[in-house]
Amino acid sequence: MSWLLILCLQFFLLISHVTISCSSQFLGHLNESSYLLQFKASFNTDITDTSCKLAHADVSTWQNGTDCCSWLGVTRDTISGHIIGLDLSCNGLQGMVHPNSSLFRISHLQTLNLAHNRLFPTQFSSQFGAFVNLTHLNLSDTGMRGEFSSDISHLSNLVSLDLSMNDDLKWTQDVTLKRLLQNATSLTDLVFYYTDMSFITPSSFLRSLISLLWLLLVLKELV
């Protein structure tokens, strides 16, 4: 009967491990939750001030003292507990993403979607290049402006990059785009229509597209 007792004990321990609370499991990463709350506090939110009709994650669920695993738009790694996904698209966020934003302290992000928010007059920050684990980045229709930083070429794990509908976002160096496409060897989705590519020469751009399997490109100024 001893083997049966041992089996029952192992089963009990397994169930206890599986049902452990999310808060306890991720206790070591509460600082990441704090960074999210700081990031949220840096914006005004007006969901009526957006033309986006897509479903959105309600950031009102982000409250201090609540279980961070119930926060909509947030994805955590089930093993490490680190925040690996953030989807705040179509949330009516209004404000700037500063270079010292707490967002850039969430270093394990793999997916980041800030599309269809009013983030102007945010300059495209070199800090985005620090998200070296990113596979999906969507900053479309955010009102970002300025020049692309060459640091974006550090995102070597990118699979999808959407920077479209930012009229004042400028590609000013052929080398930046070339390095991005050379380093991000898994990149298959590249969307940047209605960005300013007037400084990119068509010949150098076309030479850089060899690795892409799919491309949506409606250029505003490059003809």
Short mmCIF file of C-alpha atoms in Angstrom, two decimals:
data_model
loop_
_atom_site.label_atom_id
_atom_site.label_comp_id
_atom_site.label_asym_id
_atom_site.label_seq_id
_atom_site.Cartn_x
_atom_site.Cartn_y
_atom_site.Cartn_z
CA MET A 1 0.00 0.00 0.00
CA SER A 2 3.02 2.27 0.44
CA TRP A 3 3.31 2.80 -3.31
CA LEU A 4 -0.32 3.95 -3.41
CA LEU A 5 0.34 6.43 -0.62
CA ILE A 6 3.37 7.78 -2.45
CA LEU A 7 1.36 8.10 -5.66
CA CYS A 8 -1.40 10.00 -3.87
CA LEU A 9 1.17 12.31 -2.28
CA GLN A 10 2.76 13.05 -5.65
CA PHE A 11 -0.64 13.80 -7.14
CA PHE A 12 -1.44 16.17 -4.27
CA LEU A 13 1.85 18.01 -4.74
CA LEU A 14 1.20 18.31 -8.48
CA ILE A 15 -2.26 19.77 -7.94
CA SER A 16 -0.90 22.19 -5.34
CA HIS A 17 1.74 23.38 -7.79
CA VAL A 18 -0.74 23.87 -10.63
CA THR A 19 -3.26 25.76 -8.53
CA ILE A 20 -0.76 28.12 -6.94
CA SER A 21 -2.04 31.68 -7.19
CA CYS A 22 -0.83 33.85 -10.02
CA SER A 23 0.21 36.56 -7.58
CA SER A 24 2.45 34.18 -5.66
CA GLN A 25 3.93 32.67 -8.80
CA PHE A 26 4.96 36.06 -10.16
CA LEU A 27 5.87 37.70 -6.87
CA GLY A 28 9.43 38.23 -8.02
CA HIS A 29 8.30 40.36 -10.96
CA LEU A 30 6.02 42.83 -9.19
CA ASN A 31 8.40 45.56 -10.34
CA GLU A 32 7.22 44.92 -13.91
CA SER A 33 3.63 45.48 -12.81
CA SER A 34 4.77 48.71 -11.20
CA TYR A 35 6.37 49.80 -14.47
CA LEU A 36 3.07 49.16 -16.26
CA LEU A 37 1.15 51.28 -13.75
CA GLN A 38 3.68 54.09 -14.20
CA PHE A 39 3.34 53.81 -17.97
CA LYS A 40 -0.46 53.92 -17.74
CA ALA A 41 -0.31 56.97 -15.44
CA SER A 42 1.70 58.89 -18.04
CA PHE A 43 -1.30 59.00 -20.40
CA ASN A 44 -4.79 60.37 -20.54
CA THR A 45 -7.33 57.86 -21.81
CA ASP A 46 -10.31 58.79 -23.97
CA ILE A 47 -11.68 55.75 -25.75
CA THR A 48 -14.21 57.94 -27.60
CA ASP A 49 -11.34 59.80 -29.26
CA THR A 50 -10.33 57.04 -31.65
CA SER A 51 -11.57 55.94 -35.04
CA CYS A 52 -10.42 52.40 -34.38
CA LYS A 53 -13.28 49.90 -34.37
CA LEU A 54 -11.22 46.93 -33.26
CA ALA A 55 -11.63 45.33 -29.86
CA HIS A 56 -9.29 46.73 -27.24
CA ALA A 57 -7.93 45.72 -23.86
CA ASP A 58 -9.44 47.91 -21.13
CA VAL A 59 -6.56 49.40 -19.12
CA SER A 60 -8.99 50.28 -16.33
CA THR A 61 -8.37 46.70 -15.18
CA TRP A 62 -4.85 47.79 -14.28
CA GLN A 63 -5.21 48.71 -10.64
CA ASN A 64 -2.66 48.79 -7.85
CA GLY A 65 -3.28 45.96 -5.42
CA THR A 66 -5.12 43.76 -7.94
CA ASP A 67 -3.95 40.50 -9.44
CA CYS A 68 -1.71 41.51 -12.34
CA CYS A 69 -2.66 38.33 -14.18
CA SER A 70 -6.18 39.68 -14.63
CA TRP A 71 -4.97 42.84 -16.39
CA LEU A 72 -6.27 42.91 -19.95
CA GLY A 73 -3.73 43.32 -22.71
CA VAL A 74 -0.90 41.85 -20.64
CA THR A 75 0.69 38.47 -21.38
CA ARG A 76 3.11 36.79 -18.99
CA ASP A 77 5.43 33.88 -19.56
CA THR A 78 3.89 30.90 -17.79
CA ILE A 79 7.27 29.70 -16.54
CA SER A 80 9.35 32.78 -15.76
CA GLY A 81 6.45 35.12 -14.97
CA HIS A 82 8.01 37.96 -16.96
CA ILE A 83 5.75 40.21 -19.02
CA ILE A 84 6.31 39.16 -22.63
CA GLY A 85 3.31 40.72 -24.40
CA LEU A 86 1.59 44.10 -24.29
CA ASP A 87 -1.40 44.99 -26.49
CA LEU A 88 -2.74 48.51 -25.89
CA SER A 89 -4.04 49.14 -29.40
CA CYS A 90 -7.19 51.23 -29.86
CA ASN A 91 -7.19 52.37 -26.22
CA GLY A 92 -7.54 56.10 -26.82
CA LEU A 93 -4.22 56.76 -25.10
CA GLN A 94 -3.11 60.39 -25.32
CA GLY A 95 0.40 61.45 -24.40
CA MET A 96 4.08 60.99 -25.12
CA VAL A 97 6.36 57.99 -24.85
CA HIS A 98 9.45 59.60 -23.36
CA PRO A 99 12.91 58.03 -23.76
CA ASN A 100 12.95 57.45 -19.99
CA SER A 101 9.49 55.86 -19.99
CA SER A 102 8.99 52.93 -17.62
CA LEU A 103 7.84 50.97 -20.69
CA PHE A 104 11.46 50.51 -21.70
CA ARG A 105 12.23 48.85 -18.35
CA ILE A 106 10.04 45.85 -19.25
CA SER A 107 12.95 44.19 -20.94
CA HIS A 108 11.49 40.75 -21.75
CA LEU A 109 8.80 41.96 -24.16
CA GLN A 110 8.30 39.82 -27.24
CA THR A 111 5.19 41.53 -28.62
CA LEU A 112 4.29 45.22 -28.34
CA ASN A 113 1.22 46.77 -29.94
CA LEU A 114 0.52 50.47 -29.38
CA ALA A 115 -1.36 51.01 -32.65
CA HIS A 116 -4.15 53.57 -33.09
CA ASN A 117 -3.35 55.75 -30.08
CA ARG A 118 -2.50 59.45 -29.98
CA LEU A 119 1.13 59.29 -28.93
CA PHE A 120 2.29 62.43 -30.73
CA PRO A 121 4.44 64.42 -30.47
CA THR A 122 6.54 61.40 -29.51
CA GLN A 123 9.87 61.23 -31.30
CA PHE A 124 10.82 57.74 -32.41
CA SER A 125 13.11 56.74 -29.57
CA SER A 126 16.31 54.76 -29.85
CA GLN A 127 15.06 52.94 -26.74
CA PHE A 128 12.83 50.76 -28.92
CA GLY A 129 16.04 49.15 -30.12
CA ALA A 130 16.63 47.84 -26.59
CA PHE A 131 13.75 45.36 -26.88
CA VAL A 132 16.06 42.71 -28.27
CA ASN A 133 13.52 39.92 -27.67
CA LEU A 134 10.77 41.55 -29.74
CA THR A 135 9.22 39.46 -32.48
CA HIS A 136 6.19 41.69 -33.18
CA LEU A 137 6.16 45.50 -33.02
CA ASN A 138 3.14 47.56 -34.10
CA LEU A 139 3.34 51.36 -33.81
CA SER A 140 0.95 52.15 -36.68
CA ASP A 141 -1.22 55.28 -36.57
CA THR A 142 0.32 56.61 -33.36
CA GLY A 143 1.42 60.01 -34.61
CA MET A 144 5.09 59.27 -34.00
CA ARG A 145 7.49 61.55 -35.79
CA GLY A 146 11.12 62.29 -36.33
CA GLU A 147 13.85 60.10 -37.75
CA PHE A 148 14.17 56.37 -37.37
CA SER A 149 17.01 55.52 -35.07
CA SER A 150 19.61 53.11 -36.37
CA ASP A 151 19.08 51.20 -33.12
CA ILE A 152 15.98 49.61 -34.64
CA SER A 153 18.37 47.38 -36.55
CA HIS A 154 19.20 45.70 -33.22
CA LEU A 155 15.80 43.98 -33.25
CA SER A 156 17.18 40.86 -34.87
CA ASN A 157 14.29 38.63 -33.74
CA LEU A 158 11.56 40.63 -35.48
CA VAL A 159 8.98 38.68 -37.46
CA SER A 160 6.48 41.52 -37.94
CA LEU A 161 7.02 45.30 -38.00
CA ASP A 162 4.19 47.77 -38.63
CA LEU A 163 5.06 51.48 -38.62
CA SER A 164 2.39 52.59 -41.09
CA MET A 165 0.24 55.74 -41.08
CA ASN A 166 2.81 57.94 -39.35
CA ASP A 167 3.22 60.71 -41.91
CA ASP A 168 6.01 62.51 -40.05
CA LEU A 169 8.12 59.43 -39.41
CA LYS A 170 11.19 59.60 -41.65
CA TRP A 171 13.62 57.06 -42.97
CA THR A 172 16.67 59.21 -43.57
CA GLN A 173 19.38 56.62 -44.06
CA ASP A 174 19.49 53.75 -46.51
CA VAL A 175 21.85 51.97 -44.15
CA THR A 176 19.26 51.81 -41.33
CA LEU A 177 16.75 49.91 -43.43
CA LYS A 178 19.48 47.75 -44.93
CA ARG A 179 20.85 46.76 -41.52
CA LEU A 180 17.37 46.02 -40.20
CA LEU A 181 16.61 43.63 -43.03
CA GLN A 182 20.04 42.04 -42.82
CA ASN A 183 19.81 41.45 -39.06
CA ALA A 184 16.14 40.50 -38.77
CA THR A 185 16.44 37.34 -40.83
CA SER A 186 13.03 36.05 -39.68
CA LEU A 187 11.19 39.22 -40.73
CA THR A 188 8.22 38.32 -42.94
CA ASP A 189 5.76 41.19 -42.40
CA LEU A 190 6.91 44.75 -43.03
CA VAL A 191 4.28 47.49 -43.18
CA PHE A 192 5.20 51.16 -43.47
CA TYR A 193 2.89 52.84 -45.94
CA TYR A 194 2.31 56.55 -45.28
CA THR A 195 5.71 57.09 -43.74
CA ASP A 196 8.24 59.48 -45.24
CA MET A 197 10.71 57.47 -47.32
CA SER A 198 11.74 60.27 -49.64
CA PHE A 199 15.39 59.87 -48.64
CA ILE A 200 15.50 56.15 -49.45
CA THR A 201 16.66 55.36 -52.96
CA PRO A 202 14.46 52.82 -54.78
CA SER A 203 17.44 50.76 -55.92
CA SER A 204 18.88 50.28 -52.43
CA PHE A 205 15.44 49.54 -51.03
CA LEU A 206 14.69 46.84 -53.57
CA ARG A 207 18.06 45.19 -52.99
CA SER A 208 17.17 44.87 -49.30
CA LEU A 209 13.94 42.93 -49.79
CA ILE A 210 15.40 39.53 -50.60
CA SER A 211 14.58 38.02 -47.18
CA LEU A 212 10.94 39.14 -47.09
CA LEU A 213 8.15 36.65 -47.85
CA TRP A 214 5.34 39.17 -47.64
CA LEU A 215 5.32 42.93 -47.96
CA LEU A 216 2.58 45.54 -47.79
CA LEU A 217 4.00 48.72 -49.21
CA VAL A 218 2.02 51.75 -50.35
CA LEU A 219 4.63 54.47 -50.43
CA LYS A 220 3.70 58.05 -49.83
CA GLU A 221 6.65 59.75 -51.48
CA LEU A 222 8.90 57.09 -52.98
CA VAL A 223 8.01 56.66 -56.66
#
